[in-house]
Every structure is written in structure tokens, then in C-alpha cells.
GROMACS .gro file of C-alpha atoms in nm:
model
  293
    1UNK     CA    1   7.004  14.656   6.038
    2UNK     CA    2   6.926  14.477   6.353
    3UNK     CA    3   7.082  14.601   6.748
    4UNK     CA    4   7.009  14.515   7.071
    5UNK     CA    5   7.033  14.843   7.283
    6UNK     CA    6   7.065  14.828   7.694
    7UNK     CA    7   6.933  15.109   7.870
    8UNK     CA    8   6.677  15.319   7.746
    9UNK     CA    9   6.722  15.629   7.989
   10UNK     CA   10   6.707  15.995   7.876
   11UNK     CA   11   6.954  15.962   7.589
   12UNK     CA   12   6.875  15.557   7.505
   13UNK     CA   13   6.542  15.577   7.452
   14UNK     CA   14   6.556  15.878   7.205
   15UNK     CA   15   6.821  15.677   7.012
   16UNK     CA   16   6.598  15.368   7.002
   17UNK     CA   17   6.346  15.577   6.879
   18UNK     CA   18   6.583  15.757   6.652
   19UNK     CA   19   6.720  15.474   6.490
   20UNK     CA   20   6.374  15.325   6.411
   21UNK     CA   21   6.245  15.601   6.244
   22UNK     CA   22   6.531  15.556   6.014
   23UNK     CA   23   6.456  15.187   5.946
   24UNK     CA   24   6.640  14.983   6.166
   25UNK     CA   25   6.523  14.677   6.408
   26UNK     CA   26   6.600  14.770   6.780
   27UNK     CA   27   6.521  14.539   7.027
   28UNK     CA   28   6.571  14.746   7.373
   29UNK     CA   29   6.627  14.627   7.726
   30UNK     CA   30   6.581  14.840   8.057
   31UNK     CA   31   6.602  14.710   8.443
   32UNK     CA   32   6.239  14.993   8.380
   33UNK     CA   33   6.029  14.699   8.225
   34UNK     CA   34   5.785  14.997   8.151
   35UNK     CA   35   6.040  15.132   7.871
   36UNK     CA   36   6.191  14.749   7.788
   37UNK     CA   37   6.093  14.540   7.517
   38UNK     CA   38   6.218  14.249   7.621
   39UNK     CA   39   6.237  14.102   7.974
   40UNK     CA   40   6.610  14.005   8.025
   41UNK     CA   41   6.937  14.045   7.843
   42UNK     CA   42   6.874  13.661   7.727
   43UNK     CA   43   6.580  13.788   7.564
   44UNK     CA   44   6.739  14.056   7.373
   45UNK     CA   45   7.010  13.796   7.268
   46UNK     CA   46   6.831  13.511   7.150
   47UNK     CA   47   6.605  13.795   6.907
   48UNK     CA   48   6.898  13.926   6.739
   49UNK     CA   49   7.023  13.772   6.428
   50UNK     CA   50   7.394  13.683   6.393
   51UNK     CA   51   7.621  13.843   6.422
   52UNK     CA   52   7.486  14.022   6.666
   53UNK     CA   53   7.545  14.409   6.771
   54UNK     CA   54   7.451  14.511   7.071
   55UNK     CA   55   7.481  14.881   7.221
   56UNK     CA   56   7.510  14.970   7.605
   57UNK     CA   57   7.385  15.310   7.699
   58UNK     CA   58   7.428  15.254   8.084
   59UNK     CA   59   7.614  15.474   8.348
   60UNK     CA   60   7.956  15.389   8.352
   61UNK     CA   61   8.140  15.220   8.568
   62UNK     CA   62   8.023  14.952   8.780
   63UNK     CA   63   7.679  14.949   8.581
   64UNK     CA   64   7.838  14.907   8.223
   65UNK     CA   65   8.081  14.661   8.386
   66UNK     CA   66   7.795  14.443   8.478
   67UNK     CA   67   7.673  14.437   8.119
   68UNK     CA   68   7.961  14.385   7.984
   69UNK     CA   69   8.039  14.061   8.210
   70UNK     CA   70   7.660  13.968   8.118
   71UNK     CA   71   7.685  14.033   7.768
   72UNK     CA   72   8.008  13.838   7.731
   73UNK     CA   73   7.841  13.539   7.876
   74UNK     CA   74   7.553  13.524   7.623
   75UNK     CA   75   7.712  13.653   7.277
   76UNK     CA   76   7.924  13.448   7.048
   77UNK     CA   77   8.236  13.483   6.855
   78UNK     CA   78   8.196  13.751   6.574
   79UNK     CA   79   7.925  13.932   6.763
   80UNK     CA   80   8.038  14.287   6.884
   81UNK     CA   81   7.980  14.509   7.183
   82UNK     CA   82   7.965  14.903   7.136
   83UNK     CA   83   7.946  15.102   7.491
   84UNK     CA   84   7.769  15.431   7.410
   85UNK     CA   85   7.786  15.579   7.753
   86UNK     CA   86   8.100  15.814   7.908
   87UNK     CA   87   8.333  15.517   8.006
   88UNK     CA   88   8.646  15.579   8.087
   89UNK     CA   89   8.923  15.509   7.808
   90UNK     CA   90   9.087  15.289   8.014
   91UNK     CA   91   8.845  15.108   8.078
   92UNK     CA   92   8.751  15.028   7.708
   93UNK     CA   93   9.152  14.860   7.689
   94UNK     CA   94   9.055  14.604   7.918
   95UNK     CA   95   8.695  14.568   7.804
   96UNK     CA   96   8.793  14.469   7.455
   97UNK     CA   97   9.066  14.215   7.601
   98UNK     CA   98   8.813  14.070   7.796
   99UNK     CA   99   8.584  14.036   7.494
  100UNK     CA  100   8.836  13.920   7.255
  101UNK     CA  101   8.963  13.647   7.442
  102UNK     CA  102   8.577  13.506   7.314
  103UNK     CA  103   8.606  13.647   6.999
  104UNK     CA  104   8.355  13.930   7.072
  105UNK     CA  105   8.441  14.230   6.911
  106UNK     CA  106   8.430  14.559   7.076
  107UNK     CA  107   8.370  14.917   6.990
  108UNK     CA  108   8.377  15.241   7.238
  109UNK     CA  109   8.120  15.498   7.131
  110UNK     CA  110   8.158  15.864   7.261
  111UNK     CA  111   7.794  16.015   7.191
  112UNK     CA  112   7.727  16.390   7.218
  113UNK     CA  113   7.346  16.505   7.192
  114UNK     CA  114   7.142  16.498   7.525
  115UNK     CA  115   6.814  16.531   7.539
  116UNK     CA  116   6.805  16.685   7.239
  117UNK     CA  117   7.014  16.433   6.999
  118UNK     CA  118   6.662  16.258   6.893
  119UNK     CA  119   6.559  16.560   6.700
  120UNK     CA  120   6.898  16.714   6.608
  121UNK     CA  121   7.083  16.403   6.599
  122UNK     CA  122   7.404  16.296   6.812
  123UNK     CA  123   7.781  16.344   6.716
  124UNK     CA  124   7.947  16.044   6.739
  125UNK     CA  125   8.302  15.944   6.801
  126UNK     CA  126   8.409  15.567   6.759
  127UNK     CA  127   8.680  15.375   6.842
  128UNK     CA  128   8.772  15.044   6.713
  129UNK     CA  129   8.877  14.815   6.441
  130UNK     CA  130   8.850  14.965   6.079
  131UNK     CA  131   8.599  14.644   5.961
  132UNK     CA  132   8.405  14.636   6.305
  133UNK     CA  133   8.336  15.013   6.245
  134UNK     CA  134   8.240  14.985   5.896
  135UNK     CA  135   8.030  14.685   5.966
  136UNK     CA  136   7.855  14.931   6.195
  137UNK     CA  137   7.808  15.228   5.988
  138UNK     CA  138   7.466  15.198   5.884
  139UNK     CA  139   7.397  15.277   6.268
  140UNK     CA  140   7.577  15.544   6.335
  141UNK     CA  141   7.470  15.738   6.006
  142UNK     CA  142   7.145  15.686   6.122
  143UNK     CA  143   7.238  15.826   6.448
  144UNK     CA  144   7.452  16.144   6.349
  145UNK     CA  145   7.303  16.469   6.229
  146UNK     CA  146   7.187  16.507   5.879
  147UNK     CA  147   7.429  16.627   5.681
  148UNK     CA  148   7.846  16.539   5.668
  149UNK     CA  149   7.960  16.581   5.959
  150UNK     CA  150   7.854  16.455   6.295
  151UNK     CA  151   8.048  16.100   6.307
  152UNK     CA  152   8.455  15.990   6.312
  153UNK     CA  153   8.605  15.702   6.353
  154UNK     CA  154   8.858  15.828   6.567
  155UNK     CA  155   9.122  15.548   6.596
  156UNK     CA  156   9.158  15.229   6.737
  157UNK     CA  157   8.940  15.117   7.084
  158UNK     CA  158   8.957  15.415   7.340
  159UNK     CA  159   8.963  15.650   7.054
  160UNK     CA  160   8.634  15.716   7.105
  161UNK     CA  161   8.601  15.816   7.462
  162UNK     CA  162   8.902  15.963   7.489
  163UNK     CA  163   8.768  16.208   7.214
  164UNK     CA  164   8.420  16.256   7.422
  165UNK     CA  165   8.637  16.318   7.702
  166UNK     CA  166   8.837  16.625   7.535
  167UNK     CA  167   8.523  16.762   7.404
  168UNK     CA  168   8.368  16.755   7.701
  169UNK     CA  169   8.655  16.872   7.946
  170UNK     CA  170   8.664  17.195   7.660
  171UNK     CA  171   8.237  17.215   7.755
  172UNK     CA  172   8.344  17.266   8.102
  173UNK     CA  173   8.556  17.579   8.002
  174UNK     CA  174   8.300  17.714   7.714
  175UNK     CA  175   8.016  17.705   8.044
  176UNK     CA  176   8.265  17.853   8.264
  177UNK     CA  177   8.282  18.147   8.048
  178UNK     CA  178   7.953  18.227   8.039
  179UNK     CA  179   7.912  18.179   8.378
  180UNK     CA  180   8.132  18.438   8.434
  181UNK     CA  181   8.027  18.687   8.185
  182UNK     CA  182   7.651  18.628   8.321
  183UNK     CA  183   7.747  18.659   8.694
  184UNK     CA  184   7.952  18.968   8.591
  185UNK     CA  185   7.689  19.154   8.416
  186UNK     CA  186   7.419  19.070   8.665
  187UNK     CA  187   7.642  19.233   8.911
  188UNK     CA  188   7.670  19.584   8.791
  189UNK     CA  189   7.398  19.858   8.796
  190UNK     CA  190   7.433  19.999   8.477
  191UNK     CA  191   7.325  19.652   8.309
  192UNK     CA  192   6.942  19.643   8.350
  193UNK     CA  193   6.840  19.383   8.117
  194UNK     CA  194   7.124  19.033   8.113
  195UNK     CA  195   6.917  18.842   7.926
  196UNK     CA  196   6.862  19.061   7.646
  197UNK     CA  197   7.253  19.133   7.646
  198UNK     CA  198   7.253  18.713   7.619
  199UNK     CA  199   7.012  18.718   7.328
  200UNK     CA  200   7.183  19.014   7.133
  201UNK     CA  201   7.511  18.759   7.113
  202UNK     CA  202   7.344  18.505   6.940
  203UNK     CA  203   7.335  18.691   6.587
  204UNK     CA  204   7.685  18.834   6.467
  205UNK     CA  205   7.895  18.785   6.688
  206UNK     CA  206   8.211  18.545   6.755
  207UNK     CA  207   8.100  18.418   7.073
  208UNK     CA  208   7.755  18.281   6.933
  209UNK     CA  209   7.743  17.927   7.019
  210UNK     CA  210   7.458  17.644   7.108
  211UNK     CA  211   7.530  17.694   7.460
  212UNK     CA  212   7.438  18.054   7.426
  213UNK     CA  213   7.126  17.988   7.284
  214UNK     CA  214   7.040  17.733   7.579
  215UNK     CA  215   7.150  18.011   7.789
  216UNK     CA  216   6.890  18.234   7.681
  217UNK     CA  217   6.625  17.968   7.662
  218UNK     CA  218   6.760  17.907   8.050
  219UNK     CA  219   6.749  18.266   8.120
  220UNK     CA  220   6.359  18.283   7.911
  221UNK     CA  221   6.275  18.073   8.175
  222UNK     CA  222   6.412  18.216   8.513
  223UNK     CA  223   6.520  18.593   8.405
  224UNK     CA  224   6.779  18.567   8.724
  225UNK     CA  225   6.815  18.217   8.787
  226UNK     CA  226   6.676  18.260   9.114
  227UNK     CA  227   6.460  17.875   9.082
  228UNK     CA  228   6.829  17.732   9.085
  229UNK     CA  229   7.069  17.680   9.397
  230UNK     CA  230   7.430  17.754   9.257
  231UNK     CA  231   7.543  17.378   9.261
  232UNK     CA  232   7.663  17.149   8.974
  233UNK     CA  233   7.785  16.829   9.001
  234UNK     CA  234   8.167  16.723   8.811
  235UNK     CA  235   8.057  16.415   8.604
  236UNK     CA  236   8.410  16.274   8.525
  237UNK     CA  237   8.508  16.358   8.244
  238UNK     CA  238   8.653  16.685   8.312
  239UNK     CA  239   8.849  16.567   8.599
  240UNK     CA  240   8.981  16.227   8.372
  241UNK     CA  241   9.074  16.533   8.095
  242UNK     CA  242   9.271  16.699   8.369
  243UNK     CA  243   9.455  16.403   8.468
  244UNK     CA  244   9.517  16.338   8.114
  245UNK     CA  245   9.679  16.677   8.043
  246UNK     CA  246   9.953  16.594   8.343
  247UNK     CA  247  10.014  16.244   8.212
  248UNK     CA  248  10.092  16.393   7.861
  249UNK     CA  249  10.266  16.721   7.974
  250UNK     CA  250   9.959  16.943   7.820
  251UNK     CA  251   9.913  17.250   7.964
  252UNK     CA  252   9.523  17.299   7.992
  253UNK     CA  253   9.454  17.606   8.243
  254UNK     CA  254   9.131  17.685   8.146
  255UNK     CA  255   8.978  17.383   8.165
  256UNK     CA  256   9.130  17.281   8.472
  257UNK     CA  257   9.002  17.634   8.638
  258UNK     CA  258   8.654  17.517   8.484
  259UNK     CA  259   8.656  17.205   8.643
  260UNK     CA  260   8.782  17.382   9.015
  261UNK     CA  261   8.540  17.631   8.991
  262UNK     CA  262   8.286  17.367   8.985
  263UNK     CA  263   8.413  17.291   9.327
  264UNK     CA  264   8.270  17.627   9.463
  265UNK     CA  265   7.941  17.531   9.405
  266UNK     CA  266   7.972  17.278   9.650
  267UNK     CA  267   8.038  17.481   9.964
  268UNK     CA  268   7.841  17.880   9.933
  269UNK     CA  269   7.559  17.927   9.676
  270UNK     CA  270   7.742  18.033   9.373
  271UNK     CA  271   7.576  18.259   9.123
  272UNK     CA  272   7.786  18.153   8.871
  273UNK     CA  273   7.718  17.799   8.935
  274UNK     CA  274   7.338  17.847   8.877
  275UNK     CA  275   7.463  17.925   8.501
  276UNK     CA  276   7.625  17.645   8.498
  277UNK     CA  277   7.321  17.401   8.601
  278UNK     CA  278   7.119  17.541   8.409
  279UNK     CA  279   7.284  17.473   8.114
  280UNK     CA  280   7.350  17.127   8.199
  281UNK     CA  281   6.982  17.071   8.285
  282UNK     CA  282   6.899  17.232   7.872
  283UNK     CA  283   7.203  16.996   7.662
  284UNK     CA  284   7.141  16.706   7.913
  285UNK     CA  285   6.855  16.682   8.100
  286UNK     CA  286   7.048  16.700   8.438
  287UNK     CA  287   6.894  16.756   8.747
  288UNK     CA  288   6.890  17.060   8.927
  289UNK     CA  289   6.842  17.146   9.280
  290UNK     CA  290   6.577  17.391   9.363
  291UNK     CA  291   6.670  17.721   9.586
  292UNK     CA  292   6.432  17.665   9.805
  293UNK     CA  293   6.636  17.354  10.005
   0.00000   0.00000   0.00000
């Protein structure tokens, strides 16, 4: 199957790269023309065959916006538009009015994975029209992990973030934990050796998770943490999650406390906060900032 795919950042590029080792065309476009393989978004158009698919991995926002007013421009009716990146749901609403009033289908992506999604694959959570998402399947089967799980169609356009939303306003809460546990244990004298106490959860018992294991591979790699100033940015979605639980009458307090006690980090140096980015920086790639500033 052919797809145009805009932005080929940390997660984009591994997906382009992804989805050609399992066969497909993908003709990629980046404002980097070092990671681009075409020079403009007119390019990528006019080399995809109709109807065209084309996926947007940028930040969103004002940046996916942009795309999507360019995009909606240059495709025709019966083409679709799938944003991959964390939009907000909200946003998708108005993005597939907009769209449809051409014709232009669209399709709202939620896409777990990070840096590590190429190898591993990415979970995928879709919202849209039944036939647009089936039309599409071939590329997200590519994309998911081996196996049966990995990829829903989650309901109609929204769905999809929504869902990426949830999961990753319960992320916030699962990091918290640790955070706590870690700053907890470092703390007391009779605990001489964290990391191994880290390492020993990761066979047998109930807490064993993938963020555990990228805790130890953080903690492998800085026994302390002590590289890391305690500071970690909010990215959205755990604040959108938040606001979602009022509108709906949900009661959510430990992933509201997550997202608070992200606040901390940005006023003292907070030890639990260095847990925190460094676990960001091992799913995702984020940046961290250094102790020394």
C-alpha cells in the first residue's frame, strides 16, 4: 500500500522505516530536508496514487493545524487524512468537518511506542468511519506489534485520541508510583542497594511492568539519578484527562495527584521528579535537563 507520511521526527521516521520493511510505499516529507524525501507537501501529493492516504506525525496544535489546512488544499475527494500525533479530541471534531466539507476523509490515530515502537512495534488506537478504517488496515497491521493485539478501532473520529489520552493520563499515575517508591527507598539507611531492589521486581511479582524495566535500565545508567535535575515537563494529555474526568463526573485522584506532582518539579529539585524524566527520556526519547544547570 502506498502513504504519504509528514514528519519524520523521533517516532515518524521509525514508522517510515517500519512500514517499509513490511512492504509498503512511503513517500515522507520533513521541514529537515536531510530526513525528507520529497521537497514540499505538493511533492508528496502529486507521487501518491489515488486515493490517497496521507499520515501526519507533527506536534499538535498549531503545527498539525497547518498541515491539515495544507493538506486540505492539495488532496481530493475520497482521499483521507490520519493525524498520528497527540491531538486533542476536540480538535479531531472539527478537523474532520473541515475535511468533509471536500470530501476528504479523516481518521485520528492515537500511537503508543516511542522510540522504541520501530523494533517492538506501536499500539494503535483509531478513530473513524468503519470503511475508512478498514481501507486502512493494511497500515496499521504493519504498524502494531506482532501478534493480536496492539491495534482497535476504537469508535467513531476522536475515538482514537481520546483513548491515547486515558492511557496516557493512567502513565502519569503508573510513573508517579515509582517515583515514589524509588525516592522512598533511596531515602532510608537500611536500603543500600535501590536498584537491585528495582531489578528484583521485574520477575514474579505484580508490580512488574515495562516501565520497571526502563527504570532499571534508567537506574543501570545513573545508579542515583544524580546526571538528572528533578524536572519533567506535563505534555497535555494528562491535564486534557483531568479536565475530562470533571466534565464527565469521573473521579480520577490518582492521576490527577500524578499530574500535580509534576508541578513540583518545576519550582525545588525534586528527587522524585528525576524518576520521572528519566523514564520519559527511555519510552520517548524526551529530553532531559542535566544537574549541572
Amino acid at each position: 500500500m502506498q502513504i504519504g507520511l509528514v514528519g519524520l521526527g523521533k517516532m515518524g521516521g521509525n514508522m517510515r522505516e517500519r512500514l517499509r520493511n513490511a512492504g509498503h510505499t512511503v513517500v515522507g516529507y520533513d521541514t529537515n530536508p536531510e530526513r525528507a524525501d520529497v521537497d514540499s507537501l505538493v511533492e508528496l501529493v502529486d507521487q501518491l496514487e489515488r486515493p490517497r492516504a496521507v499520515w501526519v506525525m507533527v506536534p499538535a496544535g498549531g503545527a498539525t493545524q497547518h498541515v491539515i489546512d495544507q493538506l486540505a488544499a492539495l488532496l481530493k475527494p475520497g482521499d483521507t487524512v490520519i493525524d498520528g500525533g497527540n491531538s486533542r479530541w476536540t480538535d479531531d471534531e472539527r478537523h474532520a468537518e473541515d475535511l468533509g466539507k471536500r470530501g476528504i476523509n479523516f481518521v485520528d490515530a492515537g500511537v503508543s511506542g516511542g522510540v522504541w515502537g520501530l523494533k517492538n512495534g506501536y499500539a494503535l488506537m483509531v478513530g473513524g468511519d468503519k470503511e475508512t478504517v478498514e481501507d486502512l488496515e493494511p497500515i496499521f497491521d504493519a504498524l502494531k506489534p506482532d501478534g493480536p493485539y496492539g491495534y482497535v478501532h476504537a469508535g467513531r473520529v476522536g475515538a482514537g485520541h481520546f483513548s491515547k489520552m486515558v492511557h496516557n493520563g493512567i502513565e502519569y499515575a503508573m510513573m508517579q508510583a515509582y517515583a515514589e517508591g524509588w525516592e522512598l527507598l533511596e531515602k532510608v539507611d537500611s536500603v543500600d542497594n535501590v536498584r537491585e531492589v528495582f531489578r528484583s521486581w521485574q520477575q514474579g511479582t505484580v508490580i512488574r511492568s515495562w516501565l520497571l524495566d526502563l527504570a532499571v535500565n534508567a537506574l543501570d545508567d545513573d545508579h542515583h539519578l544524580e546526571k538528572l535535575r528533578g524536572y519533567a515537563e506535563d505534555s497535555g494529555e494528562g491535564r486534557w484527562t483531568v479536565e475530562a474526568a470533571i466534565d464527565n463526573a469521573v473521579p480520577m485522584p490518582a492521576i490527577t495527584a500524578s499530574l500535580f506532582a509534576r508541578f513540583a518539579s518545576r519550582q525545588d529539585d525534586s528527587p522524585q521528579m528525576k524518576m520521572i524524566a528519566a523514564l520519559r527520556n527511555q519510552f520517548g526519547g524526551h529530553a532531559v535537563e542535566s544537574a549541572e544547570k
